Tab-separated table of C-alpha atoms and ligand atoms in Angstrom:
chain	number	residue	atom	x	y	z
A	1	MET	CA	-0.133	19.787	-14.922
A	2	GLY	CA	1.153	16.418	-13.891
A	3	GLN	CA	0.791	13.478	-16.179
A	4	THR	CA	-0.774	11.823	-13.271
A	5	THR	CA	-3.861	12.000	-11.209
A	6	ASN	CA	-4.827	13.812	-8.097
A	7	ALA	CA	-5.113	10.500	-6.419
A	8	PRO	CA	-2.433	8.107	-5.440
A	9	VAL	CA	-1.701	5.745	-8.251
A	10	LYS	CA	-0.974	2.183	-7.430
A	11	SER	CA	2.440	1.561	-6.034
A	12	ASN	CA	4.786	0.145	-8.587
A	13	GLY	CA	5.911	-2.517	-6.274
A	14	HIS	CA	9.210	-3.240	-4.771
A	15	ASP	CA	11.750	-1.415	-6.800
A	16	GLY	CA	13.463	0.317	-3.927
A	17	ALA	CA	14.810	3.789	-4.532
A	18	ALA	CA	12.872	6.382	-6.405
A	19	SER	CA	15.397	6.781	-9.146
A	20	SER	CA	13.431	4.469	-11.406
A	21	GLY	CA	11.457	7.186	-13.116
A	22	ARG	CA	8.622	6.707	-10.702
A	23	SER	CA	8.180	10.385	-9.950
A	24	SER	CA	5.348	11.527	-12.060
A	25	TRP	CA	4.220	14.964	-10.977
A	26	SER	CA	5.161	17.361	-13.755
A	27	GLY	CA	6.670	19.630	-11.171
A	28	LYS	CA	6.303	21.247	-7.849
A	29	TRP	CA	2.886	22.668	-8.573
A	30	GLY	CA	1.579	19.338	-9.779
A	31	PHE	CA	2.401	17.923	-6.373
A	32	ILE	CA	1.073	20.947	-4.496
A	33	LEU	CA	-2.233	20.928	-6.338
A	34	ALA	CA	-2.720	17.204	-6.107
A	35	ALA	CA	-1.998	17.235	-2.401
A	36	ALA	CA	-4.244	20.258	-1.965
A	37	ALA	CA	-7.074	18.570	-3.829
A	38	SER	CA	-6.773	15.643	-1.437
A	39	ALA	CA	-6.402	17.868	1.606
A	40	VAL	CA	-9.215	20.300	0.905
A	41	GLY	CA	-12.441	18.495	1.538
A	42	LEU	CA	-15.086	17.898	4.125
A	43	GLY	CA	-12.389	18.276	6.764
A	44	ASN	CA	-12.070	21.954	5.977
A	45	LEU	CA	-15.633	22.812	5.090
A	46	TRP	CA	-17.664	20.600	7.359
A	47	ARG	CA	-15.496	19.338	10.199
A	48	PHE	CA	-13.304	22.334	11.004
A	49	PRO	CA	-16.161	24.830	11.495
A	50	TYR	CA	-18.136	22.586	13.844
A	51	LEU	CA	-15.094	21.774	15.949
A	52	ALA	CA	-14.105	25.423	16.148
A	53	ALA	CA	-17.653	26.356	17.155
A	54	LYS	CA	-17.748	23.623	19.764
A	55	TYR	CA	-14.357	24.312	21.311
A	56	GLY	CA	-14.445	28.027	21.926
A	57	GLY	CA	-13.771	29.575	18.504
A	58	GLY	CA	-10.599	31.638	18.806
A	59	ALA	CA	-8.921	29.353	21.336
A	60	PHE	CA	-9.364	26.383	19.007
A	61	LEU	CA	-8.231	28.380	15.992
A	62	LEU	CA	-5.034	29.439	17.716
A	63	VAL	CA	-4.138	25.943	18.895
A	64	TYR	CA	-4.930	24.565	15.458
A	65	ILE	CA	-2.679	27.038	13.642
A	66	LEU	CA	0.167	26.457	16.091
A	67	LEU	CA	-0.117	22.725	15.553
A	68	VAL	CA	-0.146	23.042	11.768
A	69	ILE	CA	3.013	25.125	11.560
A	70	THR	CA	4.993	22.968	13.978
A	71	PHE	CA	3.790	19.393	14.295
A	72	GLY	CA	1.933	19.292	10.987
A	73	PHE	CA	4.905	20.754	9.162
A	74	ALA	CA	7.326	18.234	10.643
A	75	LEU	CA	5.075	15.273	9.935
A	76	MET	CA	4.266	16.318	6.392
A	77	MET	CA	7.939	16.855	5.635
A	78	ALA	CA	8.749	13.473	7.141
A	79	GLU	CA	6.051	11.609	5.245
A	80	SER	CA	6.645	13.167	1.867
A	81	ALA	CA	10.430	12.871	2.110
A	82	LEU	CA	10.099	9.262	3.217
A	83	GLY	CA	7.950	8.584	0.171
A	84	ARG	CA	10.345	10.365	-2.162
A	85	LYS	CA	13.344	8.577	-0.725
A	86	THR	CA	11.939	5.074	-0.909
A	87	GLY	CA	9.716	5.495	-3.936
A	88	GLN	CA	7.021	3.452	-2.214
A	89	SER	CA	3.666	3.910	-0.589
A	90	ALA	CA	3.246	3.536	3.167
A	91	ILE	CA	3.775	-0.162	3.746
A	92	GLY	CA	6.695	-0.476	1.359
A	93	ALA	CA	8.285	2.751	2.562
A	94	PHE	CA	8.555	1.493	6.133
A	95	ARG	CA	9.502	-1.995	5.011
A	96	ALA	CA	12.415	-0.517	3.073
A	97	PHE	CA	14.144	-0.015	6.428
A	98	GLY	CA	13.441	-3.455	7.812
A	99	LYS	CA	10.580	-5.868	7.835
A	100	LYS	CA	9.612	-5.197	11.417
A	101	TYR	CA	8.794	-1.560	10.659
A	102	MET	CA	6.161	-2.581	8.176
A	103	ILE	CA	3.627	-2.574	10.991
A	104	ILE	CA	3.662	1.246	11.067
A	105	GLY	CA	2.725	1.297	7.407
A	106	ILE	CA	0.003	-1.258	8.030
A	107	LEU	CA	-1.486	0.758	10.881
A	108	ALA	CA	-1.360	3.906	8.759
A	109	SER	CA	-3.113	2.070	5.957
A	110	ALA	CA	-5.906	0.986	8.283
A	111	VAL	CA	-6.944	4.593	8.870
A	112	PRO	CA	-8.487	5.309	5.455
A	113	PHE	CA	-10.549	2.121	5.833
A	114	ILE	CA	-12.223	3.681	8.851
A	115	ILE	CA	-12.636	7.135	7.351
A	116	THR	CA	-13.856	6.409	3.822
A	117	PRO	CA	-17.269	4.921	4.714
A	118	TYR	CA	-18.395	7.780	6.915
A	119	TYR	CA	-16.831	10.281	4.540
A	120	ALA	CA	-19.031	8.829	1.817
A	121	LEU	CA	-22.075	9.082	4.072
A	122	ILE	CA	-21.513	12.822	4.585
A	123	GLY	CA	-20.724	13.047	0.863
A	124	GLY	CA	-24.223	11.674	0.308
A	125	TRP	CA	-25.729	14.393	2.524
A	126	VAL	CA	-23.894	17.032	0.494
A	127	THR	CA	-25.150	15.496	-2.767
A	128	LYS	CA	-28.690	15.520	-1.426
A	129	TYR	CA	-28.433	19.209	-0.497
A	130	MET	CA	-26.989	20.100	-3.869
A	131	PHE	CA	-29.984	18.534	-5.613
A	132	SER	CA	-32.458	19.870	-3.093
A	133	TYR	CA	-31.478	23.397	-4.030
A	134	LEU	CA	-32.512	22.648	-7.586
A	135	PHE	CA	-36.005	21.504	-6.703
A	136	THR	CA	-36.997	22.724	-3.236
A	137	PRO	CA	-37.506	26.362	-2.213
A	138	SER	CA	-34.619	27.561	-0.067
A	139	SER	CA	-37.038	28.533	2.691
A	140	VAL	CA	-38.088	24.899	3.098
A	141	ILE	CA	-34.481	23.711	3.279
A	142	ALA	CA	-33.791	26.421	5.859
A	143	ASP	CA	-36.486	25.038	8.165
A	144	ASP	CA	-35.278	23.791	11.504
A	145	GLY	CA	-36.400	20.225	11.095
A	146	TYR	CA	-35.286	19.755	7.504
A	147	PHE	CA	-31.904	18.291	8.293
A	148	THR	CA	-32.918	16.033	11.156
A	149	GLY	CA	-35.958	14.928	9.172
A	150	PHE	CA	-33.597	13.918	6.439
A	151	ILE	CA	-30.957	12.051	8.390
A	152	LEU	CA	-33.115	10.308	10.959
A	153	GLN	CA	-34.839	7.135	9.968
A	154	ASN	CA	-34.960	7.988	6.349
A	155	PRO	CA	-34.254	5.374	3.694
A	156	GLU	CA	-33.377	8.179	1.306
A	157	THR	CA	-30.045	8.637	3.090
A	158	TYR	CA	-28.900	5.215	1.939
A	159	ALA	CA	-29.668	6.082	-1.655
A	160	TRP	CA	-27.698	9.336	-1.546
A	161	MET	CA	-24.738	7.663	0.062
A	162	ILE	CA	-24.727	4.912	-2.529
A	163	ALA	CA	-25.041	7.476	-5.324
A	164	PHE	CA	-21.988	9.258	-3.955
A	165	ILE	CA	-20.028	6.004	-3.688
A	166	LEU	CA	-20.967	5.116	-7.259
A	167	MET	CA	-19.563	8.412	-8.508
A	168	VAL	CA	-16.331	7.846	-6.625
A	169	VAL	CA	-16.056	4.312	-7.980
A	170	ALA	CA	-16.862	5.464	-11.519
A	171	VAL	CA	-14.040	7.975	-11.468
A	172	ALA	CA	-11.683	5.420	-9.961
A	173	ALA	CA	-12.667	2.907	-12.624
A	174	LEU	CA	-12.127	5.379	-15.445
A	175	GLY	CA	-8.824	6.377	-13.950
A	176	VAL	CA	-8.529	9.874	-12.594
A	177	LYS	CA	-6.647	11.512	-15.385
A	178	ARG	CA	-5.615	15.063	-15.986
A	179	GLY	CA	-9.171	16.233	-16.522
A	180	ILE	CA	-10.288	16.112	-12.969
A	181	GLU	CA	-7.160	17.826	-11.817
A	182	ARG	CA	-7.625	20.671	-14.249
A	183	VAL	CA	-11.235	20.972	-13.198
A	184	SER	CA	-10.247	20.926	-9.577
A	185	LYS	CA	-8.025	23.958	-10.057
A	186	VAL	CA	-10.902	25.979	-11.462
A	187	LEU	CA	-13.333	24.753	-8.854
A	188	MET	CA	-10.940	25.401	-6.017
A	189	VAL	CA	-10.706	29.040	-7.083
A	190	ALA	CA	-14.483	29.195	-7.404
A	191	LEU	CA	-14.782	27.740	-3.920
A	192	ILE	CA	-12.531	30.401	-2.436
A	193	ILE	CA	-14.426	33.214	-4.150
A	194	MET	CA	-17.781	31.813	-3.011
A	195	ALA	CA	-16.536	31.356	0.528
A	196	ILE	CA	-15.369	34.970	0.666
A	197	ALA	CA	-18.666	36.222	-0.742
A	198	ILE	CA	-20.766	34.113	1.622
A	199	SER	CA	-18.700	35.110	4.664
A	200	ALA	CA	-19.046	38.768	3.696
A	201	PHE	CA	-22.788	38.281	3.475
A	202	SER	CA	-23.011	36.361	6.763
A	203	LEU	CA	-21.203	39.174	8.490
A	204	THR	CA	-24.013	41.552	7.607
A	205	LEU	CA	-26.495	39.491	9.654
A	206	PRO	CA	-27.452	41.103	12.962
A	207	GLY	CA	-25.324	39.659	15.734
A	208	ALA	CA	-22.759	38.205	13.355
A	209	LEU	CA	-19.993	40.462	14.585
A	210	ASP	CA	-20.240	38.878	18.018
A	211	GLY	CA	-19.750	35.604	16.241
A	212	LEU	CA	-16.727	36.959	14.455
A	213	ALA	CA	-15.233	38.020	17.778
A	214	TYR	CA	-15.966	34.570	19.206
A	215	TYR	CA	-14.215	32.997	16.243
A	216	LEU	CA	-11.172	35.224	16.117
A	217	ILE	CA	-10.444	36.342	19.675
A	218	PRO	CA	-9.076	33.510	21.796
A	219	ASP	CA	-10.723	33.088	25.169
A	220	PHE	CA	-8.332	31.054	27.231
A	221	SER	CA	-10.945	30.015	29.719
A	222	LYS	CA	-12.202	27.787	26.905
A	223	PHE	CA	-8.906	25.999	26.784
A	224	SER	CA	-9.138	22.283	27.627
A	225	VAL	CA	-7.386	19.033	26.970
A	226	GLU	CA	-10.277	17.976	24.717
A	227	LEU	CA	-9.721	21.098	22.678
A	228	VAL	CA	-6.104	20.160	22.058
A	229	VAL	CA	-6.972	16.563	21.240
A	230	ALA	CA	-9.661	17.708	18.836
A	231	ALA	CA	-7.333	20.220	17.181
A	232	MET	CA	-4.647	17.589	16.766
A	233	GLY	CA	-7.026	15.038	15.233
A	234	GLN	CA	-8.406	17.689	12.923
A	235	MET	CA	-4.922	18.636	11.801
A	236	PHE	CA	-4.144	15.043	10.793
A	237	PHE	CA	-7.489	14.626	9.069
A	238	SER	CA	-7.411	17.881	7.180
A	239	LEU	CA	-3.803	17.703	6.016
A	240	SER	CA	-4.285	14.020	5.057
A	241	LEU	CA	-1.498	13.033	7.468
A	242	ALA	CA	-0.842	9.904	9.522
A	243	MET	CA	-2.514	7.612	7.043
A	244	GLY	CA	0.148	7.070	4.466
A	245	ILE	CA	-1.246	9.347	1.797
A	246	MET	CA	1.544	11.893	1.858
A	247	ILE	CA	4.068	9.067	1.659
A	248	THR	CA	2.488	7.875	-1.565
A	249	TYR	CA	2.267	11.413	-2.953
A	250	GLY	CA	5.881	12.053	-1.998
A	251	SER	CA	6.914	8.941	-3.887
A	252	TYR	CA	5.794	10.596	-7.125
A	253	PHE	CA	7.683	13.772	-6.406
A	254	SER	CA	10.786	14.646	-8.382
A	255	LYS	CA	14.175	14.563	-6.704
A	256	LYS	CA	14.857	17.999	-8.132
A	257	GLU	CA	12.004	19.973	-6.664
A	258	ASP	CA	11.829	21.900	-3.435
A	259	LEU	CA	9.960	19.772	-0.920
A	260	GLU	CA	9.838	22.271	1.914
A	261	HIS	CA	8.385	25.022	-0.219
A	262	SER	CA	5.708	22.653	-1.467
A	263	VAL	CA	4.766	21.482	2.003
A	264	ARG	CA	4.426	25.075	3.189
A	265	ARG	CA	2.138	25.888	0.247
A	266	ILE	CA	-0.085	22.891	0.936
A	267	GLU	CA	-0.417	23.897	4.571
A	268	ILE	CA	-1.228	27.499	3.761
A	269	PHE	CA	-3.808	26.456	1.217
A	270	ASP	CA	-5.508	23.894	3.401
A	271	THR	CA	-5.507	26.013	6.542
A	272	GLY	CA	-6.623	29.117	4.651
A	273	ILE	CA	-9.682	27.309	3.346
A	274	ALA	CA	-10.535	25.920	6.777
A	275	ILE	CA	-10.312	29.373	8.340
A	276	LEU	CA	-12.478	30.791	5.587
A	277	ALA	CA	-15.064	28.070	6.114
A	278	GLY	CA	-15.194	29.010	9.784
A	279	MET	CA	-15.684	32.663	8.834
A	280	MET	CA	-18.588	31.613	6.730
A	281	ILE	CA	-20.314	29.410	9.283
A	282	ILE	CA	-19.499	30.532	12.822
A	283	PRO	CA	-20.562	34.205	12.695
A	284	ALA	CA	-23.707	33.119	10.878
A	285	ALA	CA	-24.415	30.416	13.434
A	286	VAL	CA	-23.996	32.850	16.298
A	287	ALA	CA	-26.311	35.308	14.554
A	288	VAL	CA	-28.936	32.696	13.754
A	289	GLN	CA	-28.881	30.884	17.074
A	290	GLY	CA	-28.509	33.990	19.173
A	291	GLY	CA	-25.187	33.797	20.961
A	292	ALA	CA	-21.916	31.940	21.050
A	293	ASP	CA	-22.893	29.735	23.966
A	294	ALA	CA	-25.905	28.355	22.155
A	295	VAL	CA	-23.706	27.532	19.192
A	296	ALA	CA	-20.992	25.946	21.306
A	297	ALA	CA	-23.578	23.797	23.060
A	298	LYS	CA	-25.200	22.608	19.867
A	299	ALA	CA	-22.303	22.496	17.448
A	300	GLY	CA	-21.928	19.127	15.829
A	301	PRO	CA	-21.762	17.427	12.483
A	302	GLY	CA	-25.068	19.030	11.456
A	303	LEU	CA	-23.825	22.590	11.763
A	304	MET	CA	-23.190	23.059	8.085
A	305	PHE	CA	-26.522	21.564	7.057
A	306	GLY	CA	-28.517	23.497	9.603
A	307	VAL	CA	-27.026	26.970	9.650
A	308	LEU	CA	-25.893	27.644	6.123
A	309	PRO	CA	-29.317	26.999	4.571
A	310	GLN	CA	-30.660	29.750	6.811
A	311	VAL	CA	-27.942	32.067	5.557
A	312	PHE	CA	-28.679	31.141	1.954
A	313	ASN	CA	-32.341	31.794	2.473
A	314	GLY	CA	-31.325	35.296	3.526
A	315	PHE	CA	-30.073	35.886	0.001
A	316	ASN	CA	-33.694	35.972	-1.094
A	317	PHE	CA	-33.653	39.687	-0.370
A	318	ALA	CA	-32.364	39.885	-3.935
A	319	GLY	CA	-35.234	37.872	-5.392
A	320	ASP	CA	-36.936	34.637	-4.437
A	321	ILE	CA	-34.650	32.469	-6.455
A	322	MET	CA	-31.357	33.830	-5.111
A	323	GLY	CA	-31.334	31.586	-2.041
A	324	ASN	CA	-31.595	28.569	-4.291
A	325	ILE	CA	-28.892	29.768	-6.647
A	326	VAL	CA	-26.409	30.490	-3.886
A	327	GLY	CA	-27.289	27.288	-2.037
A	328	PHE	CA	-26.870	25.180	-5.133
A	329	ALA	CA	-23.584	26.804	-6.093
A	330	PHE	CA	-22.248	26.368	-2.608
A	331	PHE	CA	-23.183	22.724	-2.184
A	332	ALA	CA	-21.952	21.967	-5.692
A	333	LEU	CA	-18.535	23.237	-4.671
A	334	VAL	CA	-18.575	21.339	-1.386
A	335	PHE	CA	-19.654	18.302	-3.348
A	336	PHE	CA	-16.686	18.659	-5.607
A	337	ALA	CA	-14.223	19.152	-2.772
A	338	ALA	CA	-15.676	16.079	-1.037
A	339	LEU	CA	-15.586	14.036	-4.225
A	340	THR	CA	-11.928	14.740	-4.999
A	341	SER	CA	-10.954	13.940	-1.415
A	342	CYS	CA	-13.033	10.781	-1.355
A	343	ILE	CA	-11.512	9.683	-4.637
A	344	SER	CA	-8.088	10.067	-3.100
A	345	LEU	CA	-9.186	8.077	-0.047
A	346	PHE	CA	-10.721	5.395	-2.229
A	347	GLU	CA	-7.643	5.173	-4.450
A	348	THR	CA	-5.602	4.561	-1.350
A	349	LEU	CA	-7.826	1.659	-0.347
A	350	VAL	CA	-7.633	0.246	-3.862
A	351	SER	CA	-3.854	0.422	-3.975
A	352	ILE	CA	-3.552	-1.235	-0.565
A	353	VAL	CA	-5.863	-4.100	-1.531
A	354	ASP	CA	-4.179	-4.434	-4.889
A	355	ASP	CA	-0.708	-4.579	-3.344
A	356	ALA	CA	-1.851	-7.034	-0.726
A	357	THR	CA	-3.755	-9.423	-2.967
A	358	GLY	CA	-2.067	-8.926	-6.312
A	359	ARG	CA	-5.421	-9.627	-7.973
A	360	GLY	CA	-5.452	-6.519	-10.112
A	361	ARG	CA	-7.196	-3.207	-10.154
A	362	ALA	CA	-10.698	-4.278	-11.183
A	363	PHE	CA	-10.868	-6.843	-8.409
A	364	SER	CA	-9.554	-4.346	-5.862
A	365	ILE	CA	-12.035	-1.675	-6.904
A	366	ALA	CA	-14.891	-4.156	-6.516
A	367	VAL	CA	-13.729	-5.260	-3.071
A	368	CYS	CA	-13.242	-1.706	-1.834
A	369	ALA	CA	-16.567	-0.533	-3.239
A	370	ALA	CA	-18.320	-3.378	-1.459
A	371	PHE	CA	-16.476	-2.633	1.762
A	372	VAL	CA	-17.251	1.093	1.730
A	373	THR	CA	-20.905	0.430	0.947
A	374	VAL	CA	-21.408	-2.175	3.653
A	375	VAL	CA	-19.638	-0.200	6.372
A	376	GLY	CA	-21.313	3.007	5.197
A	377	VAL	CA	-24.703	1.327	5.549
A	378	ILE	CA	-23.794	0.210	9.063
A	379	VAL	CA	-22.694	3.725	10.020
A	380	ASN	CA	-25.908	5.095	8.619
A	381	MET	CA	-27.913	2.566	10.618
A	382	GLY	CA	-26.540	4.333	13.671
A	383	TYR	CA	-28.531	7.377	12.616
A	384	ASP	CA	-31.469	5.234	11.788
A	385	ASN	CA	-31.548	3.899	15.334
A	386	MET	CA	-31.440	0.462	13.855
A	387	LEU	CA	-28.214	-0.282	15.568
A	388	SER	CA	-27.601	0.156	19.214
A	389	VAL	CA	-24.734	2.538	19.473
A	390	ASP	CA	-24.858	2.551	23.223
A	391	LEU	CA	-23.619	-0.984	23.306
A	392	MET	CA	-20.492	0.050	21.441
A	393	TYR	CA	-19.861	2.851	23.839
A	394	THR	CA	-20.398	0.670	26.834
A	395	LEU	CA	-18.006	-1.865	25.381
A	396	PHE	CA	-15.351	0.729	24.761
A	397	GLY	CA	-16.116	2.489	27.997
A	398	ILE	CA	-16.220	5.969	26.594
A	399	GLY	CA	-19.076	7.358	28.586
A	400	GLU	CA	-18.956	10.810	27.098
A	401	TYR	CA	-19.696	9.501	23.693
A	402	GLN	CA	-22.839	7.801	24.864
A	403	ASP	CA	-25.204	10.099	23.046
A	404	SER	CA	-23.231	10.221	19.876
A	405	GLN	CA	-23.660	8.253	16.751
A	406	LEU	CA	-21.666	5.511	15.174
A	407	LEU	CA	-20.338	8.120	12.791
A	408	ASP	CA	-18.864	10.092	15.667
A	409	PHE	CA	-17.447	6.898	17.017
A	410	PHE	CA	-15.622	6.027	13.785
A	411	ASP	CA	-14.455	9.593	13.541
A	412	PHE	CA	-13.203	9.393	17.117
A	413	LEU	CA	-11.481	6.078	16.500
A	414	SER	CA	-9.554	7.316	13.461
A	415	ASN	CA	-8.782	10.880	14.451
A	416	THR	CA	-8.321	10.621	18.191
A	417	ILE	CA	-6.879	7.137	18.575
A	418	MET	CA	-5.354	5.754	15.391
A	419	MET	CA	-3.840	8.839	13.830
A	420	PRO	CA	-2.041	10.029	16.960
A	421	ILE	CA	-0.632	6.518	17.362
A	422	VAL	CA	0.553	6.409	13.759
A	423	ALA	CA	2.009	9.906	14.121
A	424	LEU	CA	3.777	8.898	17.317
A	425	LEU	CA	5.260	5.770	15.759
A	426	THR	CA	6.349	7.759	12.716
A	427	CYS	CA	8.119	10.289	14.957
A	428	ILE	CA	9.875	7.554	16.929
A	429	PHE	CA	10.817	5.752	13.751
A	430	ILE	CA	12.313	8.837	12.151
A	431	GLY	CA	13.621	10.572	15.250
A	432	TRP	CA	15.208	7.588	16.951
A	433	ILE	CA	15.465	4.620	14.616
A	434	ILE	CA	16.489	5.817	11.176
A	435	LYS	CA	17.409	9.282	12.567
A	436	PRO	CA	16.213	12.644	11.249
A	437	LYS	CA	19.344	12.982	9.124
A	438	VAL	CA	17.905	10.537	6.614
A	439	ILE	CA	14.994	12.888	6.005
A	440	VAL	CA	17.121	16.039	6.177
A	441	ASP	CA	19.504	14.645	3.569
A	442	GLU	CA	16.609	13.713	1.357
A	443	VAL	CA	15.170	17.231	1.555
A	444	LYS	CA	18.564	18.781	0.941
A	445	GLN	CA	19.038	16.829	-2.261
A	446	SER	CA	16.969	19.425	-3.991
A	447	SER	CA	17.026	22.575	-1.872
A	448	LYS	CA	17.952	24.238	1.358
A	449	PHE	CA	16.021	23.128	4.432
A	450	ASN	CA	15.134	26.313	6.282
A	451	GLY	CA	13.065	24.567	8.900
A	452	GLU	CA	15.692	21.913	9.592
A	453	LYS	CA	16.141	22.741	13.284
A	454	LEU	CA	12.413	22.966	13.849
A	455	PHE	CA	11.965	19.678	12.047
A	456	VAL	CA	14.575	17.799	14.043
A	457	VAL	CA	13.445	19.114	17.418
A	458	MET	CA	9.788	18.465	16.618
A	459	ILE	CA	10.247	14.946	15.300
A	460	LYS	CA	12.648	13.826	17.972
A	461	TYR	CA	11.329	15.433	21.118
A	462	ILE	CA	8.384	17.765	21.065
A	463	ALA	CA	5.931	15.908	18.844
A	464	PRO	CA	6.253	12.470	20.438
A	465	ILE	CA	6.162	13.851	23.986
A	466	PHE	CA	3.240	16.030	23.075
A	467	VAL	CA	1.239	13.134	21.635
A	468	VAL	CA	1.867	10.937	24.652
A	469	VAL	CA	1.085	13.630	27.222
A	470	ILE	CA	-2.039	14.751	25.437
A	471	LEU	CA	-3.376	11.255	24.897
A	472	VAL	CA	-2.704	10.138	28.457
A	473	ALA	CA	-4.243	13.317	29.868
A	474	TYR	CA	-7.198	12.845	27.607
A	475	ILE	CA	-7.778	9.239	28.597
A	476	LEU	CA	-7.425	9.969	32.309
A	477	ASN	CA	-9.772	12.877	31.932
A	478	THR	CA	-12.329	10.796	30.073
A	479	MET	CA	-12.140	8.105	32.706
A	480	HIS	CA	-12.539	10.819	35.328
A	481	VAL	CA	-9.258	9.993	37.023
A	482	ILE	CA	-8.234	13.623	36.692
A	483	THR	CA	-10.238	16.681	35.763
A	484	LEU	CA	-8.707	19.048	33.275
B	501	LIG	N1	-8.079	15.818	4.033
B	501	LIG	C1	-9.401	15.486	3.582
B	501	LIG	C2	-10.375	16.486	4.131
B	501	LIG	O1	-10.009	17.417	4.778
B	501	LIG	C3	-9.793	14.103	3.985
B	501	LIG	C4	-8.856	13.132	3.437
B	501	LIG	C5	-7.995	12.493	4.241
B	501	LIG	C6	-8.812	12.902	2.101
B	501	LIG	C7	-7.078	11.625	3.717
B	501	LIG	C8	-7.911	12.058	1.568
B	501	LIG	C9	-7.061	11.419	2.390
B	501	LIG	O2	-11.533	16.367	3.922
């Protein structure tokens, strides 16, 4: 394993090229596992299944996979090679080519500031469910109103969120050393095995096979511009792209190792787990709620907390306690995946604040912890109806989001607005300013570049045009100028 952590370590400043012994993954697999630990999180287990359920199952899945192997591949190659070449995290990496490009790094760095607070809020929900399975009969947790009763106007939610943040901060303060990475390997395998077992069980529920068909067979009448926008945002979120993280991780990667092979492995791993999570949740949701349309209409952030408990309760056929055992094991694994990802998000915030202020790690941890807590509380107030969300939506003029929560709004802001913009600027920067050759040469330092043509065409033409067309179509559609 690497001598380093699964989280980005603070940038070592302004030393230019990466020849200075900065690379600190022990090898290719150190990088792959660290990146996978960051990538695999609530995005795969919580966000992917509800988006897939909402946007027509198979049609969403297909678009998502296509995006990962083309656009996602090109962007991940670009970011990690940029990091390896410059030996810097996002802001420094762009600055290395001229001061005026620093803005791209700054925008990228803003993204984790939006995501981390609401990520921690959901992390708190997961923590609550993990503990609930220890003390509350699974049949009670499976009740329809259990989840809404918990998240709406309930002071308890603040406590769970803060508990989750404290754990993240504690690990950050101790320094995330080898231990957590070793543990994450074991837990990742456990997660995969559990997910396979739970999906197999869900598929035995009456009606689940219809759900499986809904999930796997694309129905092109479900195709829409929102679907594509959602799939694109999810791809950035899940692969930890367009927010500078892969640049930082790339900066610790050895000049001798095969970058392309590693990027492919990370994508396969991350996408495999997302698909598996969908297998676990969507057929079960269709079975439990009686039909794909009902699921599509109701699918939202609560899907995981509403449907899976009903599935777990079904395990009681093997004894009253089974539902609790399976539920606990499952949420413990989700908790772990969320914790490792949140640690990597939090580390990113800390390194940005530290680089910007130069006041040291302890100071930066304190500032970031305070920030995440305060914004997290505000996001949670959206659920508590203590804060008028409608006002925000009126201000931003996004009528469709009127009924949603502040959480959805932050999620929308980062995944649908900021990340596509950062991705677009990154493509223009690499495709037209420094030229793809810089990245290609960097990759070729250590290996062949099989996807070179794909990379160049994607970065220069397809990806930027795609982002612009999709975003413009989406905005016009939302403003009802056109109907797609
Ligand atoms: N990729 C993580 C997930 O899918 C979220 C994340 C993004 C974590 C960026 C770290 C950095 O949950």
